[in-house]
PDB file of C-alpha atoms in Angstrom:
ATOM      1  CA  UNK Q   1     -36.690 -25.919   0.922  1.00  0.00           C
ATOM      2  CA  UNK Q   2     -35.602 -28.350  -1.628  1.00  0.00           C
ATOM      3  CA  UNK Q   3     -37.709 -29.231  -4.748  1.00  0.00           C
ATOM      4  CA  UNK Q   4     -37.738 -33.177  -4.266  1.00  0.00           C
ATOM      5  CA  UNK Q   5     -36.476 -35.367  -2.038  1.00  0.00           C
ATOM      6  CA  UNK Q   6     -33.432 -37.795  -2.194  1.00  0.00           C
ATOM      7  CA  UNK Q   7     -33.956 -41.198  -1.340  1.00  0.00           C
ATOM      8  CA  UNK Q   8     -30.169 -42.427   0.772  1.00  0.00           C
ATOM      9  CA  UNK Q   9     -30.908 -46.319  -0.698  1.00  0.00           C
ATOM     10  CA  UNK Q  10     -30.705 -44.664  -4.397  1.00  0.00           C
ATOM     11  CA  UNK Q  11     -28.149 -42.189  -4.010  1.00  0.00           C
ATOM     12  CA  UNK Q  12     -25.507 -45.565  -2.697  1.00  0.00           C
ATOM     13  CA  UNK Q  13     -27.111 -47.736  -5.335  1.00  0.00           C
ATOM     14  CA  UNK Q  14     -25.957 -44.908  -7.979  1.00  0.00           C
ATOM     15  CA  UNK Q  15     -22.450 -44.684  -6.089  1.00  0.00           C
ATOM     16  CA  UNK Q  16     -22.255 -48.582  -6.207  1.00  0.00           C
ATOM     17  CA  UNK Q  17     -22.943 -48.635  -9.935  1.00  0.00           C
ATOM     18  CA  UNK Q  18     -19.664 -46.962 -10.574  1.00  0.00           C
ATOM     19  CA  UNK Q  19     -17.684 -48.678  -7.759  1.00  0.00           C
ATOM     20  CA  UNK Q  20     -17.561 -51.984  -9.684  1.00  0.00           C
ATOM     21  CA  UNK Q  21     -15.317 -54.758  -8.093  1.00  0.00           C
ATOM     22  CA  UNK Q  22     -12.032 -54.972  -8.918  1.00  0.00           C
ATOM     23  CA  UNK Q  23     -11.829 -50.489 -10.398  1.00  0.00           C
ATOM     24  CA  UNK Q  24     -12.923 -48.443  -7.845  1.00  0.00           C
ATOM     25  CA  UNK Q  25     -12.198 -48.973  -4.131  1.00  0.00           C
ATOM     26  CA  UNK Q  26     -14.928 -46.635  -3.236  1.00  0.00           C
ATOM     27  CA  UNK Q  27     -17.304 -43.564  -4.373  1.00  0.00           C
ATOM     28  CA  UNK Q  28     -17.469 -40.938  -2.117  1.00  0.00           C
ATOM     29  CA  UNK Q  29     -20.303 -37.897  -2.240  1.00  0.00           C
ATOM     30  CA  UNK Q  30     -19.213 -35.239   0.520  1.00  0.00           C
ATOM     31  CA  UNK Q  31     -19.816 -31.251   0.992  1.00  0.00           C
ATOM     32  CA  UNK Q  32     -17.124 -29.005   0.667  1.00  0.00           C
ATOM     33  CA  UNK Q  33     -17.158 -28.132   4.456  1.00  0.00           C
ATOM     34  CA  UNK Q  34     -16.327 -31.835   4.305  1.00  0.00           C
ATOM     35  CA  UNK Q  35     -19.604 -33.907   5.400  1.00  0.00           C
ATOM     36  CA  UNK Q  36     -19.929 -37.462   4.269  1.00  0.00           C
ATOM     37  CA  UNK Q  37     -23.472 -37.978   2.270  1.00  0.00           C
ATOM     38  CA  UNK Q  38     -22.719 -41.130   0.963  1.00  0.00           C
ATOM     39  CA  UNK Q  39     -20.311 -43.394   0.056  1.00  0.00           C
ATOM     40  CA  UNK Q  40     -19.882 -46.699  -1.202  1.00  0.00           C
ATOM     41  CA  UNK Q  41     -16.712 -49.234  -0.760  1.00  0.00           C
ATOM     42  CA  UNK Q  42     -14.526 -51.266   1.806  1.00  0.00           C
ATOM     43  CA  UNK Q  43     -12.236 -48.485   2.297  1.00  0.00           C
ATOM     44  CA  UNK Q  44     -12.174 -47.832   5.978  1.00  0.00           C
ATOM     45  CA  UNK Q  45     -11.811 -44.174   7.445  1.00  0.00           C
ATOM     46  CA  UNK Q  46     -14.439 -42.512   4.820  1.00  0.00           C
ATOM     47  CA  UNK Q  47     -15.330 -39.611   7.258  1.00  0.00           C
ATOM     48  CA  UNK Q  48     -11.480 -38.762   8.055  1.00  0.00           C
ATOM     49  CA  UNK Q  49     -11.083 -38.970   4.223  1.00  0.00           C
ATOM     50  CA  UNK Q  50     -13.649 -37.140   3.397  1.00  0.00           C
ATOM     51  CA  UNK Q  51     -12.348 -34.429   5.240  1.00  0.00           C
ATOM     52  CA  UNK Q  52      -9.117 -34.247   3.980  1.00  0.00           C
ATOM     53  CA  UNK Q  53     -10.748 -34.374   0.453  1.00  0.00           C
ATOM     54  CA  UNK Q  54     -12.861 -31.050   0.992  1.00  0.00           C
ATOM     55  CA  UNK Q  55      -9.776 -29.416   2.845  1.00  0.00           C
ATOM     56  CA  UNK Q  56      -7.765 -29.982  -0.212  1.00  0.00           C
ATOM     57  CA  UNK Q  57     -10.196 -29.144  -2.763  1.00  0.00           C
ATOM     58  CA  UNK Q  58     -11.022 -25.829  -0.822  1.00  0.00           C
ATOM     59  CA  UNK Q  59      -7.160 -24.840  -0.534  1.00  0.00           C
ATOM     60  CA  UNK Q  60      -6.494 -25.602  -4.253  1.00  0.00           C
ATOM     61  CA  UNK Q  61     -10.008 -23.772  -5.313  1.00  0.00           C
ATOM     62  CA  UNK Q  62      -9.137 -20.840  -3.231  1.00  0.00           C
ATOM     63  CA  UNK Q  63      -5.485 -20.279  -4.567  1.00  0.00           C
ATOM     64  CA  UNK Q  64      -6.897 -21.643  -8.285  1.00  0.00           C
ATOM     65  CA  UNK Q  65      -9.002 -18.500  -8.349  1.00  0.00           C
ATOM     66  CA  UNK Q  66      -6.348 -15.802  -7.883  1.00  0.00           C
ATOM     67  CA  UNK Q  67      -4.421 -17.587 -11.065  1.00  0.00           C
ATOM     68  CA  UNK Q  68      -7.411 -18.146 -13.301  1.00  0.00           C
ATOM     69  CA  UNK Q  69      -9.240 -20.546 -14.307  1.00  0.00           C
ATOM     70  CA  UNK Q  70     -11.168 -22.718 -11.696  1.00  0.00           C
ATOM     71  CA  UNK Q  71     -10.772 -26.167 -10.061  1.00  0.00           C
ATOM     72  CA  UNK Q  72     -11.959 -28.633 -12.414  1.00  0.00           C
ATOM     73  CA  UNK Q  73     -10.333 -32.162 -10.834  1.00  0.00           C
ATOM     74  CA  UNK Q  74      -7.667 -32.984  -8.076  1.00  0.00           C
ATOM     75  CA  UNK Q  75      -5.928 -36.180  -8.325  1.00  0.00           C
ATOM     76  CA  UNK Q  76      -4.498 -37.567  -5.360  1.00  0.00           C
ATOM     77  CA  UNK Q  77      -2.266 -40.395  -5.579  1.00  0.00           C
ATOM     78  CA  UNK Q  78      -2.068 -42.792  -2.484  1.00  0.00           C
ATOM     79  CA  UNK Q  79      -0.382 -45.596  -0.702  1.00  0.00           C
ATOM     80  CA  UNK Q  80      -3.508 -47.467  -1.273  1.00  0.00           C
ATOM     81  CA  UNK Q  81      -4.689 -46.280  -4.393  1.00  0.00           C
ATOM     82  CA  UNK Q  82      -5.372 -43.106  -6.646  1.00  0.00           C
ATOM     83  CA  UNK Q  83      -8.356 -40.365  -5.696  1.00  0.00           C
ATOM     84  CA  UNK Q  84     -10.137 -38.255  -8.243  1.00  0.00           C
ATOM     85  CA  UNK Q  85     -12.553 -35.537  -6.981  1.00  0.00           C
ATOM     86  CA  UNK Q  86     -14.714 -33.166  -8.661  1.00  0.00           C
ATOM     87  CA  UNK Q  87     -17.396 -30.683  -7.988  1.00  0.00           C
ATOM     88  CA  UNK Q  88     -21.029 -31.749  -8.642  1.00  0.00           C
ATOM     89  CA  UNK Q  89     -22.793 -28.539  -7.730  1.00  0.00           C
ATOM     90  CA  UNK Q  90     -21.385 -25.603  -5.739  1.00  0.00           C
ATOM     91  CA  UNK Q  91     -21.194 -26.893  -2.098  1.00  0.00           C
ATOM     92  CA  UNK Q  92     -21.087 -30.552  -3.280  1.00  0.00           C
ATOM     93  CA  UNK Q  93     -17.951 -33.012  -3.991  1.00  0.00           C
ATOM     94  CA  UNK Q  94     -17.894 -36.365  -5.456  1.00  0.00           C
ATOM     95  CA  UNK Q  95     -14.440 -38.543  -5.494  1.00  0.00           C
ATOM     96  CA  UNK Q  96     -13.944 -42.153  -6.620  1.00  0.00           C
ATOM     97  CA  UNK Q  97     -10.919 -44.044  -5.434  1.00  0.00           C
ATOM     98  CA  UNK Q  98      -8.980 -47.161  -7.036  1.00  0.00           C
ATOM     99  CA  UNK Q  99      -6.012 -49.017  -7.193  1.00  0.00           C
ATOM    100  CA  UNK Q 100      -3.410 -48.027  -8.793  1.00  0.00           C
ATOM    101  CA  UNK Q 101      -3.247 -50.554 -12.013  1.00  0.00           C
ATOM    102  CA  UNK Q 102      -6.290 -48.559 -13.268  1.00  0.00           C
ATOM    103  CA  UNK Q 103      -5.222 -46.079 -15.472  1.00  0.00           C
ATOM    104  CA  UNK Q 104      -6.186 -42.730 -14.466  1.00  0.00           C
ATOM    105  CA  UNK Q 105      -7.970 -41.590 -17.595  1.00  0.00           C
ATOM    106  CA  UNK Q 106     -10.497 -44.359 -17.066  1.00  0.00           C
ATOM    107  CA  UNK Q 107     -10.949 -43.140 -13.417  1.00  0.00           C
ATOM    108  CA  UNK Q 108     -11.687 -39.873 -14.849  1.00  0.00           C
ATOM    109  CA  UNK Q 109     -13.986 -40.971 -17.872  1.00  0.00           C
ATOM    110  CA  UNK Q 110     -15.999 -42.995 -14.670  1.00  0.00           C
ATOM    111  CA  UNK Q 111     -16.383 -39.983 -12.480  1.00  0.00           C
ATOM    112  CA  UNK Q 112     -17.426 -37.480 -15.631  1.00  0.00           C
ATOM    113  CA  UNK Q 113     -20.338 -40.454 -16.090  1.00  0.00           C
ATOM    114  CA  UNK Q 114     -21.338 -40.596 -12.397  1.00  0.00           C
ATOM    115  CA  UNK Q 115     -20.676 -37.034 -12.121  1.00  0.00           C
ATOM    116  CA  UNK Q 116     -23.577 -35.787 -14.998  1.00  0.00           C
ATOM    117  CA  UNK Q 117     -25.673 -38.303 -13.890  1.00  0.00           C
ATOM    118  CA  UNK Q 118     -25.848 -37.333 -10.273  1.00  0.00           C
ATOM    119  CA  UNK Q 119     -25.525 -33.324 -10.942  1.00  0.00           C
ATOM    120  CA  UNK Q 120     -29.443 -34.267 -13.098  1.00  0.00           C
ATOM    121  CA  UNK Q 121     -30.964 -35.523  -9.816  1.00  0.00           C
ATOM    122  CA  UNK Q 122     -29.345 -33.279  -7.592  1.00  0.00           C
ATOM    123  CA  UNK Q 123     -29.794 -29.933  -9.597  1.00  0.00           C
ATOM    124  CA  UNK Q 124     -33.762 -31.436  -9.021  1.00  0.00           C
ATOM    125  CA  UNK Q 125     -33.628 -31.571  -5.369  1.00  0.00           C
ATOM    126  CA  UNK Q 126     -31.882 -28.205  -4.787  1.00  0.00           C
ATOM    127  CA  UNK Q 127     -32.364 -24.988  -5.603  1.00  0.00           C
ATOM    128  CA  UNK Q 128     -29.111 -23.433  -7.804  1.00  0.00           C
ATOM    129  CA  UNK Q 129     -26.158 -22.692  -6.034  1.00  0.00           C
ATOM    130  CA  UNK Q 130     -27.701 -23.749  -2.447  1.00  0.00           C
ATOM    131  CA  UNK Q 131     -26.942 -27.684  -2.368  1.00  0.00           C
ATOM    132  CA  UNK Q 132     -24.023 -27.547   0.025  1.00  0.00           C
ATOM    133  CA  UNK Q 133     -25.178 -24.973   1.995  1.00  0.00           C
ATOM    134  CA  UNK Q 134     -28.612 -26.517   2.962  1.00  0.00           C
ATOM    135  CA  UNK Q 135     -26.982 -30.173   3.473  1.00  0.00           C
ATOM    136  CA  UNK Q 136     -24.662 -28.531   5.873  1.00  0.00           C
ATOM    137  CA  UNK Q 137     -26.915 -26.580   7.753  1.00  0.00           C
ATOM    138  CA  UNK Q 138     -30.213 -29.148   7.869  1.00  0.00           C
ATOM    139  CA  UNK Q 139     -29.658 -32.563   6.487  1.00  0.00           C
ATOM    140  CA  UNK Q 140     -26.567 -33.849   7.399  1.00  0.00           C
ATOM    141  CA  UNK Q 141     -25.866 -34.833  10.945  1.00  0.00           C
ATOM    142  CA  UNK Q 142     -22.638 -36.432  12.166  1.00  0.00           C
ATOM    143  CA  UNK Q 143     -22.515 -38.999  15.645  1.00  0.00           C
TER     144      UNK Q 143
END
């Protein structure tokens, strides 16, 4: 059972904080089977990209670890913008998108921020290691 309890309202205000108008399109917080948490944005089709955004993170993680080191970012460049992704805690993915006239190292620097400030509150609410697996078994439900 998790420790504490995460409140949706915060979760998109912290999300929001880094989406600021005119940089990123939208903040995305997902599992890695692919479940939207949370996101933030006007980007339309968040729950089809949040999909493809686990499915490519798991197929570059997967063939990552028979190389060596591990998955540390994807970059995904789009028609309508750039995507950055990065794991928060196992089972848990966050990914910010933009346009493209942002350069990507700022993209980056803005998802390391939101990243260490959400993994604090999460790491809280979870036990280690089981984030993703209890979102995708109990909280998360889809329509």
């Amino acid at each position: 059972m998790p420790a504490a309890v995460i409140k949706p309202e915060v979760l998109s205000q912290t999300l929001t904080s880094v989406a600021l108008p005119g940089c990123c399109l939208s903040s995305r917080l997902l599992t890695t089977g692919g479940s939207l948490l949370s996101y933030t944005g006007s980007f339309s089709g968040e729950e089809l990209t949040a999909s493809v955004i686990a499915n490519a993170w798991a197929t570059y993680s997967q063939s990552d670890t028979k190389r060596g080191p591990r998955l540390n970012f994807l970059y995904v460049d789009c028609q309508e913008g750039r995507t950055i992704v990065t794991q928060v805690l196992p089972g848990l993915l966050l990914s910010l998108m933009s346009d493209k006239t942002l350069p990507l190292h700022e993209l980056q620097a803005k998802l390391l921020v939101l990243k260490e400030h959400l993994s604090v509150t999460l790491e809280q609410a979870f036990p280690a290691g089981q984030a993703g697996t209890l979102l995708s078994s109990s909280c998360v439900t889809s329509d």
